[in-house]
mmCIF file of C-alpha atoms in Angstrom:
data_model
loop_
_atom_site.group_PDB
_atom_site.id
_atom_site.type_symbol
_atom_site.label_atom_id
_atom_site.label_comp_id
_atom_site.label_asym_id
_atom_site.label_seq_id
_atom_site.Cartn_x
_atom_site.Cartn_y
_atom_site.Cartn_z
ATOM 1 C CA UNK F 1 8.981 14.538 0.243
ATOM 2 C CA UNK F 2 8.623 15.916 3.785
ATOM 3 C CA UNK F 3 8.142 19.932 2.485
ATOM 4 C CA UNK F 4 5.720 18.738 0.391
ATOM 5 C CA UNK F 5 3.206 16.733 1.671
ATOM 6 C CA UNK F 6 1.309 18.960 2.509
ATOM 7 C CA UNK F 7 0.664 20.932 -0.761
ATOM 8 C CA UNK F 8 0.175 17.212 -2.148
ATOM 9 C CA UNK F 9 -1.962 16.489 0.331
ATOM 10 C CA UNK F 10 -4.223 19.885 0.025
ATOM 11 C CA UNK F 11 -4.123 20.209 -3.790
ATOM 12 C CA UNK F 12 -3.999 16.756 -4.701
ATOM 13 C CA UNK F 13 -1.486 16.288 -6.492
ATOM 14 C CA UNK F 14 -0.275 13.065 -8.231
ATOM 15 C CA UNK F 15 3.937 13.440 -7.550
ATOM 16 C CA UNK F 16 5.200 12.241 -10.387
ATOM 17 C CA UNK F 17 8.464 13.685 -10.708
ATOM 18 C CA UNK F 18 9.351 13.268 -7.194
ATOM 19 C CA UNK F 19 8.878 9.252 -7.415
ATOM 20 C CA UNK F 20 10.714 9.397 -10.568
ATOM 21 C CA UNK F 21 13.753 10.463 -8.736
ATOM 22 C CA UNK F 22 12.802 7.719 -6.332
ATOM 23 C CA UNK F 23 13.619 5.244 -8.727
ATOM 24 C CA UNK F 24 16.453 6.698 -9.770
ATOM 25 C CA UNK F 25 17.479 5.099 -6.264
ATOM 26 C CA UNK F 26 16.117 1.838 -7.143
ATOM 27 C CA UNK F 27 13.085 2.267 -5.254
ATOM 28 C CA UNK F 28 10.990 1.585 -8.481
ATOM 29 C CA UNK F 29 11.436 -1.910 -8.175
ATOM 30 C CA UNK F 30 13.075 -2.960 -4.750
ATOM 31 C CA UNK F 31 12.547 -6.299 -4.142
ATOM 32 C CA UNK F 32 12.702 -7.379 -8.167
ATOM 33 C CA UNK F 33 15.333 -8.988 -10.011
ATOM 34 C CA UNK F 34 18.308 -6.869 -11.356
ATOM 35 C CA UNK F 35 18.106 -7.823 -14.822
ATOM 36 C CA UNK F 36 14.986 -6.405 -15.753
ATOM 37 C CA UNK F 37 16.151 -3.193 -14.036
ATOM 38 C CA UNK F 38 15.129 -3.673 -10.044
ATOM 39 C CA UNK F 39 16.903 -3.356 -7.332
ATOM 40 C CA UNK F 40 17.220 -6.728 -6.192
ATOM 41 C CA UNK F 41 16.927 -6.310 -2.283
ATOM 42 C CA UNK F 42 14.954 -8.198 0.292
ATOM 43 C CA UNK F 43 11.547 -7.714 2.039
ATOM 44 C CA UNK F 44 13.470 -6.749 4.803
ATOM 45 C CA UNK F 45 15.322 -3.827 3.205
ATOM 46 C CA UNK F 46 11.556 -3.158 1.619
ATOM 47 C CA UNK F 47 10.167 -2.586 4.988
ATOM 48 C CA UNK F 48 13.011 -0.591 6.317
ATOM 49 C CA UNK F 49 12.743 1.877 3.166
ATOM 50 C CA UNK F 50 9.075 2.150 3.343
ATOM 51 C CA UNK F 51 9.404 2.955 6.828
ATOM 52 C CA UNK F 52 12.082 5.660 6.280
ATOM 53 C CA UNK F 53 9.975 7.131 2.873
ATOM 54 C CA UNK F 54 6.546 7.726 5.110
ATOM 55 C CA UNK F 55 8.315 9.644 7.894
ATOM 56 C CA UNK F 56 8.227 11.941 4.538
ATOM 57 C CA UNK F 57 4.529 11.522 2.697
ATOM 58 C CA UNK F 58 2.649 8.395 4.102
ATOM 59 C CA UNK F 59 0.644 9.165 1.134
ATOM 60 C CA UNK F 60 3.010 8.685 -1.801
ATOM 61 C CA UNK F 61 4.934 6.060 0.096
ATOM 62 C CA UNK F 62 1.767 3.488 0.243
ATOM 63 C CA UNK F 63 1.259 4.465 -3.725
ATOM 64 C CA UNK F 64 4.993 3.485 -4.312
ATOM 65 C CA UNK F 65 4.332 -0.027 -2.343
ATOM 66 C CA UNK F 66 1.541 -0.927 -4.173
ATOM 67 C CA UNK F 67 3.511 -0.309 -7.522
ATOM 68 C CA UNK F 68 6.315 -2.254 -5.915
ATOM 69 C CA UNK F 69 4.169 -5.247 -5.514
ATOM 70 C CA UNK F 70 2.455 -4.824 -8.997
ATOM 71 C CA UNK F 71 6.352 -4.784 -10.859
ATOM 72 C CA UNK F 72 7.418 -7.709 -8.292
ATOM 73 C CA UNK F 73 3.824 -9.794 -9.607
ATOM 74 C CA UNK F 74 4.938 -9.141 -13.385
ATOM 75 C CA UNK F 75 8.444 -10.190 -12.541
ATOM 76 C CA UNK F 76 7.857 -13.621 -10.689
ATOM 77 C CA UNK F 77 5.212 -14.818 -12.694
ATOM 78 C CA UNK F 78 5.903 -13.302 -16.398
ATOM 79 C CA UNK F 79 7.290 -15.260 -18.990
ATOM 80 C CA UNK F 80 10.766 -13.782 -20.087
ATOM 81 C CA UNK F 81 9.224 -11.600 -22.760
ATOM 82 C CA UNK F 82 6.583 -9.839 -20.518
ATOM 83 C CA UNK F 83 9.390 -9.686 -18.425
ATOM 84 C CA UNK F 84 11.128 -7.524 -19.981
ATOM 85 C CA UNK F 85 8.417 -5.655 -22.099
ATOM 86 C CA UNK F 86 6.882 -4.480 -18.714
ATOM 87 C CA UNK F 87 9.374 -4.131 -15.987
ATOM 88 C CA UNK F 88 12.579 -1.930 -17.124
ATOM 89 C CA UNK F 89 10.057 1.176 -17.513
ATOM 90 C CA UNK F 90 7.674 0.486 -14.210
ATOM 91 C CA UNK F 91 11.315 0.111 -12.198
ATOM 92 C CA UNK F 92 12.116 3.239 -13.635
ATOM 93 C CA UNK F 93 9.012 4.763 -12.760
ATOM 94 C CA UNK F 94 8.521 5.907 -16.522
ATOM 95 C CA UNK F 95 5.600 4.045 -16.085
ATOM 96 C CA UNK F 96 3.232 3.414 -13.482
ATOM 97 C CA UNK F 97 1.420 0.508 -12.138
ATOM 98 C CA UNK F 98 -2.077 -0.195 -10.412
ATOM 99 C CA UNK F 99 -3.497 -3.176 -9.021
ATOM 100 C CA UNK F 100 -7.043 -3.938 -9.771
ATOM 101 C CA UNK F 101 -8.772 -7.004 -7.543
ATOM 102 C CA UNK F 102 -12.053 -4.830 -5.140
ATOM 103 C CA UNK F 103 -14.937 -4.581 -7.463
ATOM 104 C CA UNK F 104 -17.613 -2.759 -6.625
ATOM 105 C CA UNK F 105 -19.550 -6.338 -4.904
ATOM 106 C CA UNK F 106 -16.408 -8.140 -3.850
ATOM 107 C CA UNK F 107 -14.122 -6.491 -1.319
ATOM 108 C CA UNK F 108 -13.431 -8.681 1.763
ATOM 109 C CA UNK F 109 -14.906 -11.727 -0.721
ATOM 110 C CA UNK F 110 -12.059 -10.900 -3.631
ATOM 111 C CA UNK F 111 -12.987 -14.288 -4.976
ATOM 112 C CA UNK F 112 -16.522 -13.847 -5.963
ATOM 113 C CA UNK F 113 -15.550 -10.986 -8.019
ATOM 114 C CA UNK F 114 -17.624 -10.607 -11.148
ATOM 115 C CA UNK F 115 -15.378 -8.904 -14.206
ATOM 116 C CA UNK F 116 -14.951 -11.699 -16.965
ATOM 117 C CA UNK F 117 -12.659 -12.103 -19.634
ATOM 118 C CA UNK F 118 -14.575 -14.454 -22.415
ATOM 119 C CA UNK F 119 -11.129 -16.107 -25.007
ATOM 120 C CA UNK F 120 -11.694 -15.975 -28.566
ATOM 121 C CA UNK F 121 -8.959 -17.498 -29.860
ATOM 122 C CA UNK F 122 -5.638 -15.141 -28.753
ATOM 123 C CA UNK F 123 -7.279 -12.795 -27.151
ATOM 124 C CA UNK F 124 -9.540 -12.016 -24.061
ATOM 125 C CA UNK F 125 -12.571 -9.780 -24.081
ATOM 126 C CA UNK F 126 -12.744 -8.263 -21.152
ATOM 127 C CA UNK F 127 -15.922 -6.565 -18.862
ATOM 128 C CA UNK F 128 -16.510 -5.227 -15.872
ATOM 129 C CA UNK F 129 -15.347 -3.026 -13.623
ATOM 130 C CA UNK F 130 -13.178 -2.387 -10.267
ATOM 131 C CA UNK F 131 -13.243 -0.397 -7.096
ATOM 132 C CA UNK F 132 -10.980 2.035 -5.410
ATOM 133 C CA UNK F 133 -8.133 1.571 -7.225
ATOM 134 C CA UNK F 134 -4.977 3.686 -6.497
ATOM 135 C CA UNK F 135 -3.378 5.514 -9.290
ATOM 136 C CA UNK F 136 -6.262 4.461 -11.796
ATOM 137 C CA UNK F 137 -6.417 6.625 -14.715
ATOM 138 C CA UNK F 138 -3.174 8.571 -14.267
ATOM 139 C CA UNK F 139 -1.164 5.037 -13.776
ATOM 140 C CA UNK F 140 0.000 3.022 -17.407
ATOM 141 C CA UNK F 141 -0.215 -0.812 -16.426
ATOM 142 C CA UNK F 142 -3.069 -2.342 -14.872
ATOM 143 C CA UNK F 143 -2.614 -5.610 -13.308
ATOM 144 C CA UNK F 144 -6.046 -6.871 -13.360
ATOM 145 C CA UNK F 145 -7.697 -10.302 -11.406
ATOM 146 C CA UNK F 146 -10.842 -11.402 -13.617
ATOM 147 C CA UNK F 147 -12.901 -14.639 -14.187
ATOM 148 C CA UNK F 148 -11.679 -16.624 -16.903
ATOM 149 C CA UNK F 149 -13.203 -20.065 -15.459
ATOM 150 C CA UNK F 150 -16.247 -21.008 -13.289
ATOM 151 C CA UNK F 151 -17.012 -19.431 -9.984
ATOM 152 C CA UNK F 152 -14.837 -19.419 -6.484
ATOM 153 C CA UNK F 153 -10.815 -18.576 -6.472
ATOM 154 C CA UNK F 154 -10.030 -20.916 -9.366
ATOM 155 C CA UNK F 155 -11.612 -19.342 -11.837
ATOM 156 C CA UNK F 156 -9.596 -16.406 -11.669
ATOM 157 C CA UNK F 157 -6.567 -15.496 -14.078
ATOM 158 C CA UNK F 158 -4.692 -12.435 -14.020
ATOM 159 C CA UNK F 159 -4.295 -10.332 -17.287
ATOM 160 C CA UNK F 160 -2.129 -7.183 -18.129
ATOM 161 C CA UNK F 161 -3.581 -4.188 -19.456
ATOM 162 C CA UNK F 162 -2.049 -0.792 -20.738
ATOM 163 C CA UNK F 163 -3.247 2.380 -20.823
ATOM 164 C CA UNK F 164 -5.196 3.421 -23.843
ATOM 165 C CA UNK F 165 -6.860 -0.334 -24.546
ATOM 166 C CA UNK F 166 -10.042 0.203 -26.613
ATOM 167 C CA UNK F 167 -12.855 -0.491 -23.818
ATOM 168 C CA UNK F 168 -10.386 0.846 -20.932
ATOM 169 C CA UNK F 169 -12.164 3.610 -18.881
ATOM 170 C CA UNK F 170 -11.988 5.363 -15.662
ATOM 171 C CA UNK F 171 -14.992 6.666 -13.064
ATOM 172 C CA UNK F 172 -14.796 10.238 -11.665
ATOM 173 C CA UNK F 173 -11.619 10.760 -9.174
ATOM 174 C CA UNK F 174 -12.381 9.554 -5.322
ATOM 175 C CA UNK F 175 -12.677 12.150 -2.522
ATOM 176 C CA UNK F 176 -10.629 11.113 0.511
ATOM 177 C CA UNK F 177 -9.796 11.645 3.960
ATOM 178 C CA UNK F 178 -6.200 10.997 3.688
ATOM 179 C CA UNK F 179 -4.096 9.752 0.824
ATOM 180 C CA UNK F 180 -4.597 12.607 -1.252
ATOM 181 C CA UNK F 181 -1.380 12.697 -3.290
ATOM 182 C CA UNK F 182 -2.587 9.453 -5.031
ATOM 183 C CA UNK F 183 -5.715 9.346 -7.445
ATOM 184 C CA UNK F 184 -7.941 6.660 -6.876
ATOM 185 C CA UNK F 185 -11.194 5.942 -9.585
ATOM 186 C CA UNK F 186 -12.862 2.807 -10.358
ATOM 187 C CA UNK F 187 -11.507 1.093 -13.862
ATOM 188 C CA UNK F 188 -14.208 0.114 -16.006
ATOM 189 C CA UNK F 189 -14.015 -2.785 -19.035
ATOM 190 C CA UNK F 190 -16.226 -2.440 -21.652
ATOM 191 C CA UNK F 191 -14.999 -5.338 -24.443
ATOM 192 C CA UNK F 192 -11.646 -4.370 -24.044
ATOM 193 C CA UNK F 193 -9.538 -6.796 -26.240
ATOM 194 C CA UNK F 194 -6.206 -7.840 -24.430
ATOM 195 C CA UNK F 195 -3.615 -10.766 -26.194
ATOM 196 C CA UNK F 196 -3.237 -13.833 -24.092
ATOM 197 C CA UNK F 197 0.550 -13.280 -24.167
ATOM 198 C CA UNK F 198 -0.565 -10.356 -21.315
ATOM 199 C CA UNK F 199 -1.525 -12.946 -19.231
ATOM 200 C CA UNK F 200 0.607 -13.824 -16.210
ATOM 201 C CA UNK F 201 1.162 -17.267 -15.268
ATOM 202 C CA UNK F 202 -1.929 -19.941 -16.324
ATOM 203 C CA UNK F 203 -5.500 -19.989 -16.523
ATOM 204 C CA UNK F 204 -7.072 -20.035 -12.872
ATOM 205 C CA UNK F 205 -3.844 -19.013 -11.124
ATOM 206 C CA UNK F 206 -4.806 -15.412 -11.048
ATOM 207 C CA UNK F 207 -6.104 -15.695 -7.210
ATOM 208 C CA UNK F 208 -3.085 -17.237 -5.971
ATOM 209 C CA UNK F 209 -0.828 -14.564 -8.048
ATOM 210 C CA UNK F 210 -2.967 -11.916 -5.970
ATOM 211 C CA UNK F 211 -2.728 -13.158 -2.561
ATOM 212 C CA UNK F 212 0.709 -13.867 -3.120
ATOM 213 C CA UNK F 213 1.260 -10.641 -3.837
ATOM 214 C CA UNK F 214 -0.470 -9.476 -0.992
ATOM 215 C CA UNK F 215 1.431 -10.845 1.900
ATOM 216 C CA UNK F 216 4.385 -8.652 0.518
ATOM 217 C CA UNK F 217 2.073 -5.688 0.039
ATOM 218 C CA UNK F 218 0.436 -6.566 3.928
ATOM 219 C CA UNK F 219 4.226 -5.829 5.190
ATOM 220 C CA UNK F 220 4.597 -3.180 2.746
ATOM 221 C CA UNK F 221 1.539 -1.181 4.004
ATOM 222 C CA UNK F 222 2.594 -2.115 7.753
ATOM 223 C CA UNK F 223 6.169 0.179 6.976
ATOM 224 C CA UNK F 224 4.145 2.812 5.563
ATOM 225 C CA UNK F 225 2.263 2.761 8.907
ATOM 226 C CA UNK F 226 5.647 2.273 11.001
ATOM 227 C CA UNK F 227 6.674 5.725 9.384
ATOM 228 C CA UNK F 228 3.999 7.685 10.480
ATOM 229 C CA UNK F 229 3.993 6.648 13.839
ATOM 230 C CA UNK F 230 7.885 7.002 13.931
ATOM 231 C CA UNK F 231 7.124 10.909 12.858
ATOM 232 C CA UNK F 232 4.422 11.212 15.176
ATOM 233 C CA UNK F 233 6.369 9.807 18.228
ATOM 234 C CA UNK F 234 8.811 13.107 17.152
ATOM 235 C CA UNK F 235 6.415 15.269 16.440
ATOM 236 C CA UNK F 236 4.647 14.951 19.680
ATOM 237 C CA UNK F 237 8.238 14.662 21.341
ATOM 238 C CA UNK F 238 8.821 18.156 19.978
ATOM 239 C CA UNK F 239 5.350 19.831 21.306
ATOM 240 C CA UNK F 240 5.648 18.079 24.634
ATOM 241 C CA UNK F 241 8.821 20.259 25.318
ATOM 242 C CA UNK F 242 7.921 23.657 23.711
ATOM 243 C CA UNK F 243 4.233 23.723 25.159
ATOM 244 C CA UNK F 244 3.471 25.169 28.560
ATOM 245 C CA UNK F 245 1.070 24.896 30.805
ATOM 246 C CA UNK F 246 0.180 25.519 34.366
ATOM 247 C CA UNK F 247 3.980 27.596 33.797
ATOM 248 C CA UNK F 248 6.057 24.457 32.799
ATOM 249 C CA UNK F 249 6.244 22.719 29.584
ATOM 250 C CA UNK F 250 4.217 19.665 29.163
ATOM 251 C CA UNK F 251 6.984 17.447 28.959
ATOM 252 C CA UNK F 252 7.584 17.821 33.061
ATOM 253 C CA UNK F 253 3.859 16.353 33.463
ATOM 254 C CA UNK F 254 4.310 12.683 34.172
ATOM 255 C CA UNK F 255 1.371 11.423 32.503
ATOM 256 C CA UNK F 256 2.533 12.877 29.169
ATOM 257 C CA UNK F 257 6.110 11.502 29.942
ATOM 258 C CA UNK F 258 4.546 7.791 30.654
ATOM 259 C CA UNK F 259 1.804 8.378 27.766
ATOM 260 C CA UNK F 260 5.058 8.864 25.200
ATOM 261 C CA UNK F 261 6.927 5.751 26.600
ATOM 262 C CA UNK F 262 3.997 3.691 25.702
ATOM 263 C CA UNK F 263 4.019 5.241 22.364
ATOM 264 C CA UNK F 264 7.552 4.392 21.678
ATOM 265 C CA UNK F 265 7.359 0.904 22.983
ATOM 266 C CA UNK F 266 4.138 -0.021 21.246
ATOM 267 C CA UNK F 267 5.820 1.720 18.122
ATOM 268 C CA UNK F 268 9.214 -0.674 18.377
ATOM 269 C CA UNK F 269 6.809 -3.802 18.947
ATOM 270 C CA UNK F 270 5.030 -3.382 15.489
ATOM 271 C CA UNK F 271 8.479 -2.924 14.296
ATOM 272 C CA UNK F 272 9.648 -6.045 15.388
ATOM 273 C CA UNK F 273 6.445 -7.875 14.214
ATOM 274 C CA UNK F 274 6.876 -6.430 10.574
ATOM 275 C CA UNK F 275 11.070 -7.063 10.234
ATOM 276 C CA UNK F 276 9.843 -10.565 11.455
ATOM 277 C CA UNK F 277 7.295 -11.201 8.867
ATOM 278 C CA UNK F 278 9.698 -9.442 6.119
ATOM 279 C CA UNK F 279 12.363 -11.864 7.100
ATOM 280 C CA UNK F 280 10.072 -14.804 7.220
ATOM 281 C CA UNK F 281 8.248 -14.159 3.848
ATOM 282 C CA UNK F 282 12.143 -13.248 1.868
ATOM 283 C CA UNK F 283 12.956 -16.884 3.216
ATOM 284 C CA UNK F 284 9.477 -18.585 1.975
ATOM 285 C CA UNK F 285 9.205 -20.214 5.556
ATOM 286 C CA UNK F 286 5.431 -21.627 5.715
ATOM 287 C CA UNK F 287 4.108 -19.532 8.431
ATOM 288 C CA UNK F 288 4.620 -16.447 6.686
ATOM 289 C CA UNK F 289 1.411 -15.574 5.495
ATOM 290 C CA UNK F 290 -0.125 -15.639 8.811
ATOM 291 C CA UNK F 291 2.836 -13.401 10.163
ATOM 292 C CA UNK F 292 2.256 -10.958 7.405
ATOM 293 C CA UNK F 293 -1.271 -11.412 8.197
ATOM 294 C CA UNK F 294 -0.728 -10.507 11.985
ATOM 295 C CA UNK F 295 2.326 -8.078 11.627
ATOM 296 C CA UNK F 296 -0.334 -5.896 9.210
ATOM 297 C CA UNK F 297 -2.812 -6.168 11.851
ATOM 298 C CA UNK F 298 -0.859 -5.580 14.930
ATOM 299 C CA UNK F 299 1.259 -2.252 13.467
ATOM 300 C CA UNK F 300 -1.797 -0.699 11.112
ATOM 301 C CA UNK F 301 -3.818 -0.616 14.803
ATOM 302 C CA UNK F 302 -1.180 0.192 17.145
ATOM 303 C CA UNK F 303 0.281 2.752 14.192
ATOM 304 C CA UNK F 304 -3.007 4.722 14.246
ATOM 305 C CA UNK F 305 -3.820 4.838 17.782
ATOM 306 C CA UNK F 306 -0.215 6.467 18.252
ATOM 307 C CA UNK F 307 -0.697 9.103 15.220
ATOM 308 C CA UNK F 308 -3.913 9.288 16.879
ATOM 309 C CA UNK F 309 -2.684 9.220 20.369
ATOM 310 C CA UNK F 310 0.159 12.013 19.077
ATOM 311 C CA UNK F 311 -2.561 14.357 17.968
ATOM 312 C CA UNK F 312 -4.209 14.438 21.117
ATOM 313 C CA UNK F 313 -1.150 15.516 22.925
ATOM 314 C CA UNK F 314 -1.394 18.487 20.388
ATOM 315 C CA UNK F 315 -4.229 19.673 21.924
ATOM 316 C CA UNK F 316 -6.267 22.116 19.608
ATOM 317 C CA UNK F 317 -3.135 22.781 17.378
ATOM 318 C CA UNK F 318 -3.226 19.227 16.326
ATOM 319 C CA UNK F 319 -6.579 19.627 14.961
ATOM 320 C CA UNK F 320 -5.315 22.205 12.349
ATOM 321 C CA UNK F 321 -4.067 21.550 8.948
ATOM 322 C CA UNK F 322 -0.999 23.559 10.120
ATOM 323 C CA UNK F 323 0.344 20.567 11.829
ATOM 324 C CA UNK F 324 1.611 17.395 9.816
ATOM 325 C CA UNK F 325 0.020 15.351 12.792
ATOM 326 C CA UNK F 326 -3.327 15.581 11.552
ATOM 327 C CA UNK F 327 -1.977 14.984 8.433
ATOM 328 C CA UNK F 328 -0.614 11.425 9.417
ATOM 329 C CA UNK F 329 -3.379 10.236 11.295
ATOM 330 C CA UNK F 330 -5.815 10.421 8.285
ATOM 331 C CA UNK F 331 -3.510 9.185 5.954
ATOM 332 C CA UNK F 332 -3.127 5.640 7.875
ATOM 333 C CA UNK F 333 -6.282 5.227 8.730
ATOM 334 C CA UNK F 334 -7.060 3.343 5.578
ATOM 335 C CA UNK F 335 -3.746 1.042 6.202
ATOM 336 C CA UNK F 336 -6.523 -0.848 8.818
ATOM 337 C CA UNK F 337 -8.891 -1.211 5.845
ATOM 338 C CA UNK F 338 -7.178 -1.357 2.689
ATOM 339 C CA UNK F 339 -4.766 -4.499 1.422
ATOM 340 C CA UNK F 340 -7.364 -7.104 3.453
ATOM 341 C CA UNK F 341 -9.465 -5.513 5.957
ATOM 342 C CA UNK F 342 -8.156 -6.129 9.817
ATOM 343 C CA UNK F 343 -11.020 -7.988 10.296
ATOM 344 C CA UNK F 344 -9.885 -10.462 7.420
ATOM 345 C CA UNK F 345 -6.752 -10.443 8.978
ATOM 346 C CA UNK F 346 -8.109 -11.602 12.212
ATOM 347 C CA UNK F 347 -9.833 -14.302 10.111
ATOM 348 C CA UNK F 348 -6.810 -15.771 8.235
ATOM 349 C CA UNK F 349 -4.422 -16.334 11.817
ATOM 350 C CA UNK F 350 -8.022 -17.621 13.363
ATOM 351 C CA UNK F 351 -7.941 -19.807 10.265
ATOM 352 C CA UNK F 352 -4.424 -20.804 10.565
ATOM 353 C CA UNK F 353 -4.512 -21.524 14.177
ATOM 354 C CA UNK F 354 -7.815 -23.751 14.449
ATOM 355 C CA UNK F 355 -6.698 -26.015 10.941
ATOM 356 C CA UNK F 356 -3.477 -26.662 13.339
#
């Protein structure tokens, strides 16, 4: 991925091929079960490939997690025959997957969200529309949160859709800073008709499908920020002793010198804090959602500030489009908004630690 990202990142392009061959290594479907055609590995391994993947294309990398956890939601709460209708060809990246919770009035609030799906008999009709979601209209599977009951989380069910539903439309595609090699448009539902044999799991258990998702797509998002940094730290490794100023390369100035110690060390901290949450969340131990919660926090901040901290040591040349660091630092900046804000995250260990 590495000699492209930046053409993906410039012309936006969508790298379909490329993650194809991905999955040819089993990272369609890492941490689902072999039988429907994943790879059957733990959240650990998932963090330690996502790390290695967005040294290459942060960018492509976070669209392959978020697949990841879409196949791994279909797998652990279908029934046997959505099982299998839906994961073989989303592990082998044949198809591709996009989740769809932020509406357009619920982002940090994901369970006042608004798009309703009315049952008449076995089917739902489905309306609405969501925000900012990543792949929509170029992705095949749609893994949608919607309001099949009253208000607050338990009215919420989660339904599959497929590409090409009557009613199943897509807004204009999103202009981003960063994560440019993945299209993101807001899905729209106008009476689309979907069978209630696409629904995973049982009425009202949509909003605990989601957030159970998203504790494995909080660590998933921390690798992709892990990566970056990692190719940062050598990136600004590299300049530090080819620059020279004042007649000796920047790498003899001890401020520099201390400046990428901190980077490295703050950089192996948020490591630690993401293998630990991986590890906790493969063994179901009951703190894990707050260590996801904190891991994402703790390495999407301290990831950025050393992309961040690595373009400054750049100087000017950093600022160019020449340079992959620029590159890096805008494509994690949303990994401190995006999968629960780090403000949310902030809220659910407050949460955790004042309920005692």
């Amino acid at each position: 991925m590495a000699p492209h990202m930046a053409e993906w990142d410039e012309k936006e392009i969508f790298p379909v091929e490329t993650m194809r061959k991905a999955a040819q290594l089993g990272f369609g479907g890492i941490y689902v079960k072999p039988d429907v055609g994943g790879s059957g590995l733990s959240r650990l391994d998932t963090s330690i490939i996502f790390e290695a993947l967005s040294t290459g294309c942060t960018s492509t990398t976070a669209y392959m997690s978020i697949h990841n956890m879409c196949v791994w939601m279909i797998d652990t709460f279908g029934n046997e025959e959505q099982r299998r209708r839906f994961c073989p060809s989303l592990c082998s990246m044949e198809k591709f997957a996009s989740y769809c919770l932020t509406e357009p009035g619920s982002g940090s609030d994901a369970a006042s969200l608004l798009t309703s799906a009315q049952r008449t008999g076995d089917t739902y009709v489905l309306n609405g529309s969501k925000a900012f979601i990543s792949g929509g209209g170029d992705t095949d599977v749609y893994v949608v949160m919607c309001r099949t009951g009253g208000p607050g989380p338990k009215g919420i069910s989660c339904l599959v859709l497929e590409k090409g539903t009557p009613g199943l439309s897509f807004g204009k595609k999103e202009r981003k800073v960063g994560w440019n090699s993945q299209p993101t448009r807001a899905v729209i539902f106008e009476d689309c008709t979907v069978p209630v044999g696409n629904r995973l799991g049982a009425e009202g258990q949509g909003f605990s499908i989601a957030m159970k998702g998203l504790n494995g797509g909080r660590i998933n998002i921390a690798s992709c920020s892990l990566g970056a940094a990692h190719a940062c730290v050598l990136l600004a490794q590299e300049h530090l002793t080819v620059r020279k100023q004042f007649g000796e390369p920047l790498a003899n100035n001890q401020y520099l010198q201390f400046g990428l110690a901190e980077m490295a060390t703050r950089l192996v901290a948020a490591r630690l804090m993401v293998r630990n949450a991986a590890r906790a969340l493969q063994e179901g131990r009951e703190d894990a959602a707050v260590l996801c919660s904190m891991a994402k926090l703790f390495a999407t901040d301290e990831c950025f500030a050393i992309c961040n901290q690595a373009l400054q040591m750049h100087g000017g040349y950093g600022y160019l489009k020449d340079y992959a660091v620029q590159q890096f630092v805008r494509d994690v900046r949303v990994h401190q908004i995006l999968e629960g804000t780090n403000e949310v995250m902030r809220m659910i260990v407050a949460r955790n630690l004042l309920q005692g």
